[in-house]
Amino acid sequence: MPATHRTGPALGHKVSPRHAALMLVIGLLLPLAIGLAGLLQPAWLARLEHGLQDELMRRTASGATAQQVVVVDIDDVSLAAVGQWPWPRYRVASLIERIHQAAPAAIAMDILFPEPDRSSLLTLQQTFKQDFGIDVAIGGVPPGLLDNDGYLGQQMARAGVVGARYFYFDHATPGAQPADAQPLQVGGRTDLLALQEATGVLENTAPVARRTRSSGFVNQKLDDDGVLRRLPLLIGHGGRPQVSLSLAAVMRAQGLRAVQVLATPDGLALQVGTRQLPMDAAGYATLRFDGGPASYPAVSAVALLAGQVPAEALRGKVVFVGTSAVGLKDVHTTAMHPAFPGLRIHALMAENLLQGRFVHTPPWGAAVALAACLATGLLMTAIFVLAIRIPTLVAASAVVPAAALGLAVALYLRSGLLLPMAAPCLSAGLLFMVFFITRYALERRRALAWRRQLENARQVTIESMASVAETRDPETGAHIKRTQHYVRAVALHLRATGHHTALLTDEYIELLFISAPLHDIGKVGVPDHILLKPGRLTPEEMEQMKQHAEFGRKIIFSTAQRIEGDNFLTIAGDIAATHHEKWDGSGYPLGLAGQDIPLAGRIMAVADIYDALISRRCYKEPFSHARATQMMRELRGKTFDPVVLDAFFEIEDTIQAIADEHRDEAEGDASPEVAAAQVIEGLKQHRPAPLPAAASIPRDHAQQP
């Protein structure tokens, strides 16, 4: 069967049913908690929501220039040319007259005149009379120009200008009531409103206010993060709803004297002529930006006064008169621009009304967000339970929030419907992190278990390979265990005492540990009559015995060549090939001496000879620990590396503990009577007597005549 080629890294196998059930619980509870938080709108989630909505507003802004509104701006250029603010009221009246001559649809004054004009001739007469008792006679001036405020009021009445007012919420103005001659009305389902109730009002001075047929408030309110996103259309005062300047201007342009509050499936709306403007119960509507301040055309007041503005620029449009002068600080931070003049904010809302470009924020949006959170949770759970490939997980996880955002953007572009996006996106993001970490943890645990299995299988394989030699050599599995632990203990002590620290890393010591069992694998190539011979070997037999080191090197290195990269068999090959070399160069097979002998071979030589001395062999009885160590000390600097041997003796307690823990079962279980019987039986069979102590070094390590 042809192999299937996979692309991309994998996390592993599919999730088990138990873990899948756990992930499902998380995938439902976490989104549920976030969705419920969306219903309550805590500050942290509101900030996230605002950030997403601001980005949506910026990305989808048309950039088109407003067509039905224009701003007459008493800007810094106008103030520098004509004079600092406040201007005399007659100059403002002249500005209104110029605008009126261009036949606009409506004029709205985003300026309050709450105090009398001190430059008025009538005010000057009264001041001289009061301060000096002098009656100042003024002649040749038309009566209408004696009072600048009255003159301004007269021009505003003649042009039908919508006046401005400002409502207070922090202090009362007893007896002060809106002074419109023909106040605008709000009808319909006003019982559903929960408007902010103002405690006071700031109006134009009486000569201006009395002649103003309608007015609108100029209040604006920033969100908690200091960004202006919504504008109040209605505010409660005096027991009835009051309208904003932008709404009053549009009503003036359309000849409306009343608007109606409607209850729709998408929440409350304000019927303004043929348009239904969505708003919340507090009377706020969300601004829909088409661009920055430059998207809302403006003409300079000084240019208009100088006759430099063509009438076509104002004709048929709703004109807002105000100032964007930096010194007056009527600028706000918005999603589109960090310094959006308040004058153009009113123009923006009026353009939204006239064009029917509204933002719907339905009251059921939070419930939809909750459902979207749960759906996201189910989808993300399914993805992380079923998918194995990492690219699949990442791609599918990105598709879920992208699809939710895409749907939200499509609805906003199509109908202005602005649904909450923060909760579903947050759910997707958190679930991705939680599930990815969970999958990673599960896979890591599985990988560790698999690695343990591999290591165990490798160890068993090594021991099995070693056992091939053991079936022909009278050594036991306990010998393998003991020598493994000896070499590791010696290596650790060498490193702890500052020897060979660069080489003796954790990885090296571990490889040394698992490689030790293969030190005599080459004995499979030694004939039985030599390997099992109970007596002294002849010189010819000894030469054949020495070949087992070369056999072992070839067996291990031929296997190592089939494994890519560095692997444990490299150290195993060093051990098998060099653990019979001697410090003085008299060893075999290459006669290496001193530091030329690999460290692994030098350590193995100490461990192997010690264990052979204390163990029973076919050609010898076991020696005690004391006798074995005495014999080994006599070979310091000859057979053994002095540093390695000293390290071995410095941990004698550890060495003896290892020998006791992994002792041969036959030796551990044999009684003195059994041991004696074995000796007698050996004598009956004319076995050779034990060798003298000096000649009792294991014969594969000894130099025999």
XYZ file of C-alpha atoms in Angstrom, residues 207-702:
496
model
C -33.784 90.108 23.392
C -32.422 87.149 21.407
C -34.447 84.368 23.011
C -37.801 86.172 22.635
C -37.377 86.377 18.865
C -36.176 82.779 18.404
C -38.984 80.572 17.131
C -37.236 77.272 17.961
C -34.074 76.124 19.701
C -32.104 72.970 20.323
C -29.648 71.989 23.018
C -25.928 71.668 22.291
C -25.114 69.151 25.051
C -22.734 66.371 24.184
C -21.581 63.500 26.362
C -18.411 61.449 26.049
C -18.211 57.747 26.820
C -16.273 56.601 29.864
C -13.078 56.319 27.815
C -13.306 59.954 26.729
C -14.449 59.233 23.160
C -17.562 60.770 21.602
C -19.609 58.102 19.850
C -23.213 59.058 20.584
C -25.219 62.253 20.655
C -28.339 62.901 22.740
C -31.376 63.734 20.608
C -33.725 64.280 23.550
C -33.250 65.567 27.097
C -35.965 65.953 29.709
C -36.623 69.396 31.203
C -39.705 71.055 32.606
C -41.722 67.869 32.343
C -41.312 67.368 28.598
C -38.670 66.209 26.120
C -36.407 68.838 24.554
C -34.726 68.328 21.173
C -31.080 68.691 20.166
C -29.742 71.397 17.877
C -29.084 68.984 15.012
C -32.588 67.516 15.291
C -34.173 70.973 15.514
C -32.206 72.098 12.447
C -33.425 69.116 10.384
C -36.993 69.703 11.567
C -36.683 73.334 10.484
C -35.359 72.280 7.084
C -38.287 69.881 6.607
C -40.918 72.210 8.030
C -41.661 69.926 10.978
C -42.894 71.106 14.346
C -43.153 67.684 15.982
C -41.512 64.280 16.019
C -42.859 60.957 17.263
C -41.322 58.309 19.497
C -41.959 54.828 18.071
C -41.579 51.344 19.509
C -40.143 49.055 16.802
C -38.911 45.441 16.821
C -35.380 46.858 16.842
C -36.036 49.147 19.808
C -37.092 52.758 20.074
C -36.942 55.106 17.095
C -37.716 58.743 16.456
C -39.995 59.428 13.503
C -38.579 62.539 11.800
C -40.638 63.129 8.682
C -40.211 59.987 6.595
C -37.152 58.815 8.520
C -36.980 56.594 11.574
C -33.903 57.400 13.606
C -32.924 54.566 16.002
C -32.189 55.646 19.558
C -32.086 54.177 23.042
C -34.454 54.895 25.918
C -32.128 57.654 27.168
C -32.609 59.493 23.879
C -29.115 58.829 22.470
C -28.323 58.000 18.847
C -25.032 56.564 17.627
C -23.104 58.711 15.181
C -22.253 57.188 11.804
C -19.065 58.764 10.571
C -18.276 58.990 6.865
C -14.835 60.371 7.568
C -12.966 62.940 9.592
C -13.837 66.627 10.058
C -12.896 67.382 6.445
C -15.827 65.223 5.257
C -18.216 67.913 6.499
C -17.695 71.044 4.348
C -16.966 74.365 6.008
C -16.645 77.957 4.836
C -14.773 80.600 6.775
C -16.934 83.307 8.350
C -14.551 86.066 7.282
C -14.692 84.853 3.669
C -18.490 84.889 3.808
C -18.571 88.413 5.259
C -16.201 89.528 2.507
C -18.547 88.147 -0.173
C -16.053 85.496 -1.282
C -18.380 82.500 -0.840
C -20.773 81.728 -3.716
C -24.431 81.331 -2.764
C -24.446 77.828 -4.279
C -22.251 76.652 -1.430
C -25.106 77.293 1.031
C -28.276 77.132 -1.022
C -30.719 74.442 0.029
C -28.466 73.117 2.787
C -28.659 72.993 6.544
C -26.099 75.534 7.744
C -24.530 75.325 11.185
C -22.882 78.501 12.451
C -20.271 78.171 15.137
C -16.578 78.198 15.873
C -13.763 75.686 15.730
C -11.178 78.123 17.066
C -8.554 76.302 19.064
C -8.792 78.686 21.988
C -12.476 77.877 22.573
C -11.644 74.159 22.966
C -14.877 72.824 21.483
C -13.203 69.683 20.096
C -13.759 66.026 20.928
C -11.967 62.721 20.517
C -13.795 60.424 18.111
C -13.118 57.126 16.375
C -12.260 59.005 13.187
C -10.198 61.900 14.506
C -8.668 62.913 17.848
C -9.848 66.541 17.517
C -13.300 66.635 15.948
C -14.929 70.093 16.366
C -18.265 70.035 18.179
C -19.729 72.259 15.445
C -19.138 69.535 12.868
C -20.501 66.860 15.206
C -23.909 68.600 14.935
C -23.475 68.721 11.172
C -22.601 65.007 11.158
C -25.776 64.043 13.033
C -27.889 66.243 10.763
C -26.336 64.580 7.700
C -27.135 61.145 9.169
C -30.760 62.244 9.606
C -31.094 63.758 6.154
C -29.421 60.832 4.368
C -31.069 58.128 6.472
C -27.652 56.648 7.342
C -28.263 55.420 10.847
C -26.602 53.035 13.262
C -28.948 50.488 14.818
C -27.909 49.115 18.204
C -30.898 46.864 18.985
C -31.660 45.920 22.591
C -31.656 42.264 21.605
C -28.061 42.526 20.415
C -26.681 41.255 23.732
C -28.872 38.140 23.485
C -27.596 37.533 19.955
C -24.040 37.949 21.259
C -24.753 35.356 23.964
C -26.041 32.901 21.360
C -23.003 33.648 19.186
C -20.739 32.942 22.175
C -22.329 29.529 22.720
C -22.193 28.715 19.002
C -18.545 29.766 18.970
C -17.896 27.522 21.956
C -19.447 24.512 20.230
C -17.564 25.121 16.992
C -14.232 25.673 18.724
C -14.767 22.542 20.811
C -15.514 20.490 17.702
C -12.422 21.864 15.961
C -10.066 21.062 18.818
C -11.600 17.667 19.502
C -11.615 16.448 15.902
C -8.658 18.178 14.245
C -5.145 16.772 14.529
C -3.031 18.869 12.184
C -1.806 22.150 13.670
C -2.508 24.184 10.488
C -6.046 22.821 10.516
C -6.535 23.894 14.121
C -5.168 27.376 13.545
C -7.013 27.937 10.277
C -10.334 26.621 11.545
C -9.979 28.552 14.803
C -9.354 31.743 12.845
C -12.349 31.107 10.586
C -14.828 31.091 13.486
C -14.246 34.652 14.789
C -13.558 35.854 11.235
C -16.946 34.553 10.150
C -18.645 36.249 13.112
C -16.875 39.520 12.379
C -17.631 39.204 8.661
C -21.328 38.739 9.377
C -21.333 41.723 11.730
C -19.587 43.896 9.138
C -21.987 42.782 6.392
C -25.020 43.621 8.523
C -23.549 47.008 9.402
C -22.791 47.885 5.780
C -26.156 46.653 4.551
C -28.500 48.107 7.161
C -26.426 49.940 9.755
C -27.126 47.180 12.278
C -24.371 47.254 14.905
C -24.276 44.018 16.871
C -21.981 43.417 19.849
C -18.799 41.729 18.658
C -16.566 41.782 21.714
C -18.078 38.825 23.584
C -18.003 36.314 20.667
C -14.485 37.387 19.644
C -13.280 37.215 23.231
C -14.855 33.772 23.588
C -13.101 32.553 20.455
C -9.767 33.989 21.540
C -9.899 32.608 25.068
C -11.122 29.215 23.911
C -8.330 29.047 21.358
C -5.759 29.677 24.084
C -7.393 27.331 26.598
C -7.964 24.537 24.085
C -4.563 24.880 22.479
C -2.895 24.715 25.870
C -5.145 21.782 26.783
C -4.339 19.935 23.564
C -0.671 20.731 24.016
C -0.752 19.446 27.597
C -2.567 16.280 26.539
C -0.194 15.704 23.663
C 2.802 16.427 25.862
C 1.570 13.922 28.410
C 0.929 11.416 25.632
C 4.353 12.161 24.168
C 6.009 11.702 27.537
C 4.182 8.412 28.000
C 5.157 7.365 24.489
C 8.741 8.444 25.162
C 8.775 6.401 28.336
C 7.490 3.450 26.329
C 10.166 3.998 23.714
C 12.852 4.338 26.334
C 11.593 1.235 28.036
C 11.479 -0.583 24.707
C 14.989 0.642 23.935
C 16.220 -0.497 27.320
C 14.526 -3.874 26.927
C 16.005 -4.163 23.438
C 19.467 -3.363 24.729
C 19.097 -5.841 27.536
C 17.805 -8.425 25.076
C 20.823 -7.840 22.861
C 23.046 -8.134 25.895
C 21.238 -11.300 26.918
C 22.297 -12.898 23.635
C 25.843 -12.715 24.931
C 24.763 -13.710 28.427
C 23.204 -16.951 27.188
C 26.736 -17.972 26.231
C 28.623 -16.162 29.000
C 27.995 -17.086 32.636
C 26.896 -13.570 33.550
C 23.444 -12.528 34.641
C 20.890 -9.757 34.056
C 21.772 -8.498 37.513
C 25.325 -7.886 36.232
C 23.847 -5.578 33.584
C 21.784 -3.679 36.148
C 24.686 -3.322 38.536
C 27.179 -2.099 35.946
C 24.601 0.348 34.589
C 24.148 1.952 37.999
C 27.867 1.834 38.772
C 28.819 3.820 35.672
C 26.107 6.375 36.263
C 27.068 6.831 39.916
C 30.751 7.231 39.028
C 29.977 9.679 36.198
C 27.767 11.806 38.435
C 30.451 11.905 41.131
C 33.144 12.839 38.617
C 31.041 15.764 37.443
C 30.180 16.811 41.000
C 33.890 16.932 41.882
C 34.732 19.081 38.850
C 36.086 16.400 36.484
C 35.110 16.261 32.805
C 32.222 18.683 33.389
C 31.994 19.689 29.725
C 31.529 16.082 28.622
C 29.471 14.738 31.492
C 26.175 16.397 30.664
C 22.850 14.960 31.795
C 22.271 13.603 28.307
C 25.722 11.985 28.130
C 25.328 10.340 31.528
C 21.903 9.009 30.561
C 23.286 7.600 27.305
C 26.169 6.083 29.255
C 23.635 4.421 31.549
C 21.552 2.880 28.780
C 24.596 1.884 26.709
C 26.425 -0.014 29.438
C 24.604 -3.347 28.909
C 26.160 -3.689 25.454
C 29.743 -3.669 26.704
C 30.219 -7.428 26.104
C 27.881 -7.900 23.130
C 30.917 -9.057 21.109
C 31.155 -12.260 23.144
C 28.558 -13.772 20.831
C 31.469 -14.272 18.446
C 33.618 -16.195 20.948
C 33.368 -20.023 20.767
C 31.721 -21.770 23.708
C 34.752 -23.885 24.521
C 36.662 -20.686 25.215
C 33.922 -18.582 26.703
C 32.790 -21.282 29.120
C 36.166 -22.804 29.861
C 36.507 -23.111 33.661
C 40.303 -22.959 33.728
C 43.058 -20.761 32.480
C 42.951 -19.871 28.790
C 45.826 -20.725 26.507
C 47.558 -17.866 24.674
C 45.739 -18.824 21.479
C 42.402 -18.944 23.305
C 43.144 -15.612 24.938
C 43.718 -14.047 21.527
C 40.350 -15.324 20.410
C 38.781 -13.974 23.620
C 40.277 -10.530 22.924
C 38.507 -10.428 19.589
C 35.157 -9.940 21.351
C 35.937 -6.233 21.777
C 36.343 -5.839 18.024
C 33.266 -8.001 17.416
C 31.256 -5.733 19.713
C 32.481 -2.572 18.007
C 31.509 -3.916 14.574
C 28.080 -5.120 15.699
C 27.186 -1.805 17.331
C 28.649 0.516 14.702
C 26.999 -1.382 11.851
C 23.670 -0.867 13.608
C 24.416 2.784 14.422
C 24.970 3.548 10.734
C 21.302 2.850 10.073
C 20.192 5.495 12.589
C 20.256 9.136 11.508
C 22.116 11.647 13.655
C 23.876 11.098 16.946
C 22.476 8.271 19.021
C 23.192 6.200 22.092
C 24.935 3.501 20.045
C 27.916 5.835 19.543
C 28.711 5.676 23.247
C 27.814 1.998 23.315
C 30.386 1.399 20.567
C 33.068 3.273 22.539
C 32.301 1.197 25.605
C 32.329 -2.149 23.770
C 35.553 -1.328 21.910
C 37.607 0.251 24.693
C 36.565 -1.048 28.094
C 39.460 -3.573 27.875
C 42.033 -0.875 27.199
C 44.329 -0.109 30.164
C 45.665 3.142 31.497
C 49.271 2.033 30.952
C 48.607 0.973 27.345
C 48.811 -2.775 27.948
C 45.155 -3.421 27.139
C 43.447 -4.466 23.926
C 42.353 -4.326 21.125
C 44.287 -1.149 20.155
C 46.635 -0.712 23.108
C 45.354 2.785 23.872
C 46.765 4.518 26.925
C 45.775 7.338 29.263
C 43.443 10.047 27.956
C 43.390 8.396 24.520
C 40.971 5.882 25.959
C 37.409 7.314 25.771
C 36.048 8.281 29.180
C 33.110 5.886 28.742
C 35.545 2.983 28.330
C 37.591 3.997 31.386
C 34.480 4.205 33.578
C 33.144 0.911 32.231
C 36.443 -0.844 32.960
C 36.198 0.029 36.657
C 32.546 -0.998 36.882
C 32.959 -4.223 34.900
C 36.045 -5.493 36.749
C 34.599 -4.675 40.166
C 31.373 -6.520 39.424
C 33.218 -9.493 37.969
C 35.373 -9.717 41.099
C 32.435 -9.784 43.505
C 30.422 -12.185 41.296
C 30.667 -15.940 40.797
C 32.045 -17.038 37.443
C 32.651 -20.463 35.940
C 36.367 -20.009 36.553
C 36.229 -18.373 40.018
C 34.336 -17.873 43.247
C 33.119 -14.348 44.261
C 35.378 -12.087 46.285
C 34.275 -9.863 49.093
C 33.979 -6.116 48.529
C 37.073 -5.481 50.658
C 39.166 -8.015 48.763
C 37.941 -6.774 45.396
C 38.701 -3.123 46.157
C 42.143 -4.052 47.527
C 43.001 -5.820 44.281
C 41.737 -2.858 42.260
C 43.826 -0.364 44.253
C 46.923 -2.362 43.334
C 46.071 -1.711 39.681
C 45.630 2.080 40.059
C 47.525 3.823 37.268
C 48.075 0.491 35.488
C 44.718 -0.904 34.508
C 42.585 1.964 35.808
C 42.473 5.715 35.269
C 43.479 7.046 38.720
C 40.863 9.803 38.693
C 38.050 7.424 37.751
C 39.177 4.816 40.273
C 39.417 7.426 43.048
C 35.889 8.594 42.231
C 34.739 4.973 42.454
C 36.280 4.547 45.911
C 34.857 7.887 47.105
C 31.340 6.509 46.673
C 31.920 3.009 48.056
C 28.720 3.169 50.100
C 26.720 3.889 46.971
C 28.506 1.106 45.061
C 27.791 -1.427 47.792
C 24.151 -0.333 47.976
C 23.814 -0.910 44.228
C 25.447 -4.336 44.528
C 23.097 -5.316 47.355
C 19.977 -4.054 45.592
C 20.715 -5.901 42.339
C 22.512 -8.990 43.619
C 22.272 -12.265 41.719
C 19.269 -14.312 42.823
C 21.263 -17.544 42.957
C 23.810 -15.978 45.256
C 21.186 -14.298 47.334
C 19.170 -17.437 47.809
C 21.907 -20.052 48.217
C 22.393 -21.361 51.766
C 25.836 -22.179 53.204
C 24.994 -25.910 52.874
C 24.204 -25.487 49.175
C 27.405 -23.498 48.619
C 29.422 -26.230 50.392
C 27.751 -28.942 48.314
C 28.663 -27.016 45.165
C 32.328 -26.867 46.237
C 32.395 -30.636 47.038
C 30.777 -31.427 43.719
C 33.405 -29.365 42.010
C 36.168 -31.288 43.756
C 34.620 -34.587 42.736
C 34.693 -33.431 39.124
C 38.374 -32.493 39.564
C 37.719 -28.809 38.874
C 40.904 -26.739 38.990
C 41.629 -24.912 42.191
C 40.852 -21.170 42.333
C 43.511 -18.978 40.867
C 45.789 -16.979 43.161
C 44.376 -13.602 44.060
C 46.766 -11.704 41.802
C 45.680 -13.797 38.838
C 41.966 -13.590 39.596
C 41.217 -10.410 37.664
C 38.434 -11.357 35.185
C 40.208 -13.176 32.424
C 38.823 -11.061 29.597
C 40.590 -8.139 31.346
C 43.722 -10.095 32.399
